[in-house]
mmCIF file of C-alpha atoms in Angstrom:
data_model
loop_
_atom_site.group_PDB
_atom_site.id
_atom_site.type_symbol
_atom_site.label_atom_id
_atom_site.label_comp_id
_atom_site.label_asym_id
_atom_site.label_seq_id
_atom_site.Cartn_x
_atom_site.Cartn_y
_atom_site.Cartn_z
ATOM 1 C CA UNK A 1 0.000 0.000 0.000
ATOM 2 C CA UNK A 2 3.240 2.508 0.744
ATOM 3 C CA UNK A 3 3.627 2.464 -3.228
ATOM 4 C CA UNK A 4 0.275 3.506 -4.031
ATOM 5 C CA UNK A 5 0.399 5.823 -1.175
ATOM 6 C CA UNK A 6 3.134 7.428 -2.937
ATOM 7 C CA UNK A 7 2.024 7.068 -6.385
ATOM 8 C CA UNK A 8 -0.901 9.383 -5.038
ATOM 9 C CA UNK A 9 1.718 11.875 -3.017
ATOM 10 C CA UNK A 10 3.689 12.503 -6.524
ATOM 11 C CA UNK A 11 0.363 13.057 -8.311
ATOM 12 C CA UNK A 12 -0.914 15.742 -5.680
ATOM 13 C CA UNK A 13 2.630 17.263 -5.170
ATOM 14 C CA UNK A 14 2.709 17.061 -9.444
ATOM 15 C CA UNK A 15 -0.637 19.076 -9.668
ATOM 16 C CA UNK A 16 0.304 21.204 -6.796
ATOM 17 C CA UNK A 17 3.460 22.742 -8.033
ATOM 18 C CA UNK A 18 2.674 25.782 -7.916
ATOM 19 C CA UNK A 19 1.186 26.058 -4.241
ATOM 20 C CA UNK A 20 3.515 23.427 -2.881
ATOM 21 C CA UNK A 21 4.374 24.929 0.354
ATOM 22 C CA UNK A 22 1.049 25.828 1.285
ATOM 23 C CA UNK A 23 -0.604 22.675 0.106
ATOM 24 C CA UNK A 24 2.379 20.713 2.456
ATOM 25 C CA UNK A 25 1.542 22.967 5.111
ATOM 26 C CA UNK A 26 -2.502 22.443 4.714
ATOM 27 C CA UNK A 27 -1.443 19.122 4.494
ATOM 28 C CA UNK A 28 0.556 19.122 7.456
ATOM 29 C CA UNK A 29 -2.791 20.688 9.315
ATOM 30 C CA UNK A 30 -4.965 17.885 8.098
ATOM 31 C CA UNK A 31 -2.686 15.159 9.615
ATOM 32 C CA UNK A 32 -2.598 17.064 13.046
ATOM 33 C CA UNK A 33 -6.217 16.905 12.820
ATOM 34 C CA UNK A 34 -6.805 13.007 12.329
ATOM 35 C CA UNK A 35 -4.003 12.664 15.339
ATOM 36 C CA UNK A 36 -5.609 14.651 17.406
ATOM 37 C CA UNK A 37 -9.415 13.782 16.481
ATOM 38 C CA UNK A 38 -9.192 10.090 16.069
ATOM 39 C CA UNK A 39 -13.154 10.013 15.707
ATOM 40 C CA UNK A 40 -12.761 12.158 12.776
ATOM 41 C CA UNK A 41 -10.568 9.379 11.257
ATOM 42 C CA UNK A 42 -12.407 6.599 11.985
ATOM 43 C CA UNK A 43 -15.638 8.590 10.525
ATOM 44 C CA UNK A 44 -14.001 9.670 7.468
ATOM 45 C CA UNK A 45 -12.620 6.125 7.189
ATOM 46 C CA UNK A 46 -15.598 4.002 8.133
ATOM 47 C CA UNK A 47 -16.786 1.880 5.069
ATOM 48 C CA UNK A 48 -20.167 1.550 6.673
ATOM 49 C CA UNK A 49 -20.304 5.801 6.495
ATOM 50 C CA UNK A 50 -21.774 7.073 2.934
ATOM 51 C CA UNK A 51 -19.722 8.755 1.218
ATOM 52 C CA UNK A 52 -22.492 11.391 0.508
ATOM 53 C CA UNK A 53 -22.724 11.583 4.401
ATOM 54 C CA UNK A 54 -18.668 11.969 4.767
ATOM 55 C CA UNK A 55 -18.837 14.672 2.054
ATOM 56 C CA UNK A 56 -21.387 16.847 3.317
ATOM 57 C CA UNK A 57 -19.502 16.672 6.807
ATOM 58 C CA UNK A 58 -15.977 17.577 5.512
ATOM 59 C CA UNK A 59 -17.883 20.583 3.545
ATOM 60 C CA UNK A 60 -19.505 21.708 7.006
ATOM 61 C CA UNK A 61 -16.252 21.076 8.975
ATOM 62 C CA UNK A 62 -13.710 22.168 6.689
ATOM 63 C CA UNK A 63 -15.445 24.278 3.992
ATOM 64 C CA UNK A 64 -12.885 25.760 1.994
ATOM 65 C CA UNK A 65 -9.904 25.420 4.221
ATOM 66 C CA UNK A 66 -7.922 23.576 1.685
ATOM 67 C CA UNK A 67 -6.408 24.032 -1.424
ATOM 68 C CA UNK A 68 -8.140 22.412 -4.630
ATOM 69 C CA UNK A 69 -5.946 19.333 -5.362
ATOM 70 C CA UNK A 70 -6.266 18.436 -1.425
ATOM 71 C CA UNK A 71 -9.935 18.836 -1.504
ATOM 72 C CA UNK A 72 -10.205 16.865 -4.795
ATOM 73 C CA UNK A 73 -7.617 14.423 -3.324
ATOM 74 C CA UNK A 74 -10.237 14.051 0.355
ATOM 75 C CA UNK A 75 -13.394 13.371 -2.573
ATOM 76 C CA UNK A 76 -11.221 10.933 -4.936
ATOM 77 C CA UNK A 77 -9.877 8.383 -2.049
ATOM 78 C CA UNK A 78 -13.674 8.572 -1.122
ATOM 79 C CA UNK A 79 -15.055 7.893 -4.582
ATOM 80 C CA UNK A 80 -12.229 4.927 -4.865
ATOM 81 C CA UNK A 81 -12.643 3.201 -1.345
ATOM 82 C CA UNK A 82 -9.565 4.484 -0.986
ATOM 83 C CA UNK A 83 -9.694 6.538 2.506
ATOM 84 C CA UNK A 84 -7.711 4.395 4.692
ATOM 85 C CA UNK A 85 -4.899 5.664 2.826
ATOM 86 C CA UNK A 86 -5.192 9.175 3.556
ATOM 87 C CA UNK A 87 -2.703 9.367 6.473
ATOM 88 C CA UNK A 88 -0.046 7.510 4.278
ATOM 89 C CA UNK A 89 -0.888 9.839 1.199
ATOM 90 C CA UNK A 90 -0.354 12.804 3.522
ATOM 91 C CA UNK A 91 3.065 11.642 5.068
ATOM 92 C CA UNK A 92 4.171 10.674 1.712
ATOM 93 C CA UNK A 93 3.203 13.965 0.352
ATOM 94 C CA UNK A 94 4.330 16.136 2.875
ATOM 95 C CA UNK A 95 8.187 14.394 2.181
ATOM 96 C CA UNK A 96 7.867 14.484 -1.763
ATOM 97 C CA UNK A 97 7.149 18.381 -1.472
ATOM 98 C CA UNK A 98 10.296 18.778 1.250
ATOM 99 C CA UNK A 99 12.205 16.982 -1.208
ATOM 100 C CA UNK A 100 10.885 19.552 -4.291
ATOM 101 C CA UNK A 101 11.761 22.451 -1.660
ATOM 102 C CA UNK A 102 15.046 21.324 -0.812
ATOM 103 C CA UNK A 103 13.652 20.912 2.649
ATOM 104 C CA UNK A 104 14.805 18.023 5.428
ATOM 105 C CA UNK A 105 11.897 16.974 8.398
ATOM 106 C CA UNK A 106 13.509 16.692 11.524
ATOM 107 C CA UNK A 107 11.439 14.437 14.447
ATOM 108 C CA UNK A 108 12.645 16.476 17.899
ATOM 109 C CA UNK A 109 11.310 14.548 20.675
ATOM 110 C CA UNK A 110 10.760 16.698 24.099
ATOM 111 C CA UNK A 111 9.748 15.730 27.450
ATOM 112 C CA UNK A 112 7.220 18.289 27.693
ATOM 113 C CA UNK A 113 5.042 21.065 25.696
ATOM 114 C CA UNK A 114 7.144 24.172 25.355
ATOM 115 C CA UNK A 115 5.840 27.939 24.828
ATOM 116 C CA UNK A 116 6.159 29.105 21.315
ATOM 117 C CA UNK A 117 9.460 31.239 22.379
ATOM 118 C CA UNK A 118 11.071 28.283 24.267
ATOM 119 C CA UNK A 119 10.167 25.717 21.143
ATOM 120 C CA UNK A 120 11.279 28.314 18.888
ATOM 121 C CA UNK A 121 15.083 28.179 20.865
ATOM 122 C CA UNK A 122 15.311 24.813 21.532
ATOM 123 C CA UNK A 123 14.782 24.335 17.617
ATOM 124 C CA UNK A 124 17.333 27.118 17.030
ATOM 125 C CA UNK A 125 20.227 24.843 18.711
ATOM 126 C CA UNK A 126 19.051 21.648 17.045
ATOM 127 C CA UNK A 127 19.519 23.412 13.504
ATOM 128 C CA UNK A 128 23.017 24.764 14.665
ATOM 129 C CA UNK A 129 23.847 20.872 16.212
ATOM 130 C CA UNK A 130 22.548 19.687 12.500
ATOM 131 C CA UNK A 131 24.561 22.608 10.862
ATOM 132 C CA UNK A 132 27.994 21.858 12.470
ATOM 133 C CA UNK A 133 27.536 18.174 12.191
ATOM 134 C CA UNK A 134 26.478 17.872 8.374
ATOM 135 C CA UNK A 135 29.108 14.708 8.360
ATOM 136 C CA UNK A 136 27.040 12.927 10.803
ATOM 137 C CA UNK A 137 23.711 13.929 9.697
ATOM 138 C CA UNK A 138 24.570 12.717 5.728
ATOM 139 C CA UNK A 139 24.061 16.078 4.558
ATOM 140 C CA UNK A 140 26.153 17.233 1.478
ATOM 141 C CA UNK A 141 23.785 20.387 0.499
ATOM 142 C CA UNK A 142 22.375 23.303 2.650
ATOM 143 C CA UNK A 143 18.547 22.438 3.093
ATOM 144 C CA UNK A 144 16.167 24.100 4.594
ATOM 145 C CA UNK A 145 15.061 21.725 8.126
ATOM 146 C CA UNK A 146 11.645 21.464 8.679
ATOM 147 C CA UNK A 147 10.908 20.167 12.791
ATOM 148 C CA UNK A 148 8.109 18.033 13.780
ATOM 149 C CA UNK A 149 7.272 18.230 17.669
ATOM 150 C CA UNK A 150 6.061 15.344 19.693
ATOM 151 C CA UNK A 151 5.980 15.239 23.279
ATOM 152 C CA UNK A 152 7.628 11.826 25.612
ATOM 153 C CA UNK A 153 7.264 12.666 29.491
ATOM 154 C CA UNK A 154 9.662 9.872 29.429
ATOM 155 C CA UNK A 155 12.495 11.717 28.634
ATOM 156 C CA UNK A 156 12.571 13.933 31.905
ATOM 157 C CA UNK A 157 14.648 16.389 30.254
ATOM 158 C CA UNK A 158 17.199 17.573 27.250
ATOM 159 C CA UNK A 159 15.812 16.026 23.606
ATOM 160 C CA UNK A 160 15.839 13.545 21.062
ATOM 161 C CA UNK A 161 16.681 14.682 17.672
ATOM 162 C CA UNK A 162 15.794 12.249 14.350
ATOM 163 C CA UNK A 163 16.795 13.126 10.850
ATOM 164 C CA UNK A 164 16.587 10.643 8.439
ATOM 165 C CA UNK A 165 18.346 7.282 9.534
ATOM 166 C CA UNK A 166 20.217 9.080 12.365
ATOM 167 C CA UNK A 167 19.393 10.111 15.897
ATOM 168 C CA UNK A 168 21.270 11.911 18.439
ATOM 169 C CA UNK A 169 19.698 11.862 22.256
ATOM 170 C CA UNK A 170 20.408 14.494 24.453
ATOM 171 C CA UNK A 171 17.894 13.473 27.113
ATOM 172 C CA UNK A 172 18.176 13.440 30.327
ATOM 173 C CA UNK A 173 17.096 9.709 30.574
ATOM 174 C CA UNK A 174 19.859 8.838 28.230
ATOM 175 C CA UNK A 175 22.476 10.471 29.847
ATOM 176 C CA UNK A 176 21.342 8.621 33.153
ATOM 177 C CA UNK A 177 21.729 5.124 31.679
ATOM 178 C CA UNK A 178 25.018 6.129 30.551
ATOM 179 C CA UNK A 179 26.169 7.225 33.728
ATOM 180 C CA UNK A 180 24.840 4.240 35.769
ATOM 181 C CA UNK A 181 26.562 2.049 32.640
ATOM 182 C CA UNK A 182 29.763 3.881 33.552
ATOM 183 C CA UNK A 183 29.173 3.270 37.171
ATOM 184 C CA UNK A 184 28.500 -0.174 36.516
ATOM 185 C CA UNK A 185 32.073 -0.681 34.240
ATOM 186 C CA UNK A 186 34.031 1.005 37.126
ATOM 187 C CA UNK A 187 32.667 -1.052 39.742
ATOM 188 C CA UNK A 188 33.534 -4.293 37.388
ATOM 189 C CA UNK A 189 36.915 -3.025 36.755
ATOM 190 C CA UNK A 190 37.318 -2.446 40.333
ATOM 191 C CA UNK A 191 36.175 -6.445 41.247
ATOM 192 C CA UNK A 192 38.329 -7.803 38.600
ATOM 193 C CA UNK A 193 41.480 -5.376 39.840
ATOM 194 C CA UNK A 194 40.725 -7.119 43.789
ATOM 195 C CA UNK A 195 40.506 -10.585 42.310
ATOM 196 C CA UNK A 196 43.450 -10.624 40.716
ATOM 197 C CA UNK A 197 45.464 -8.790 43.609
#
């Protein structure tokens, strides 16, 4: 299904040229909102739901929030029994028009929500951290780095930071483990040093 999924993303990104970012960014929205309202999901997706019913509530909820090609893109996957795929399509979608922007997502993981100043700092020092390690990162080319937010209490503090295949974690958590790893290799190193004496 990830091949049809982005067989549909090149299409929409292909009739979108010329509003790419701001269909990406619609995009982007429309995601958030199936996350965030899973009942809207499972309504738009519901095969027992008539389409005529889905369509008349996606005119009433979104109107014309949406660019053309999404809108037509929302009916189509409707009209083929094709919704399920709309999260897919999206994600796909959202990475073709990066790639035609010479943009880069970047996951940053975070232990907590942050104010819109705080967010907009702690994303300043990832992109510097990305910028003076282009080596690690695989990055040949200056692109522009796009940040998606998501929240893990688990973390405690610092971040996580995922770019493509690579990760870097400056969490609190992480930096525990290591220490009580560290502890743990001294104290064996210390045991094998009295056993041999």
């Amino acid at each position: 299904m990830q091949e049809v999924a982005k067989h549909y993303a090149i299409a929409l990104a292909d009739v979108c040229k010329d509003k790419l970012e701001e269909a990406a960014m619609e995009m982007a929205e429309l995601l958030s909102i199936l996350k965030e309202v899973p009942t809207f999901r499972l309504f738009y997706e519901s095969p027992k739901i008539k389409k005529e019913e889905k369509v008349k509530v996606m005119q009433k909820v979104f109107g014309n929030e949406f660019v053309k090609p999404i809108q037509n893109l929302l009916q189509l996957l409707l009209d083929k029994g094709r919704a399920t795929l709309l999260v897919e399509i999206g994600k796909e979608f959202i990475a073709e028009a990066n790639r035609r922007l010479n943009k880069i997502e970047a996951d940053l993981i975070l232990p907590r929500k942050f104010s819109e100043e705080e967010l907009t700092e702690i994303k300043k020092r990832a992109q510097q951290l990305i910028e003076s390690r282009k080596d690690l990162f695989g990055l040949r080319e200056a692109k522009e780095i796009v940040f998606r937010t998501e929240e893990n209490q688990n973390l405690l503090a610092g971040f996580i930071l995922k770019l493509e295949d690579y990760m870097v974690d400056a969490s609190a958590s992480h930096f525990l483990k290591q220490w009580k790893q560290q502890l743990k290799d001294k104290k064996l190193k210390g045991l094998e040093k009295a056993l041999q004496e």
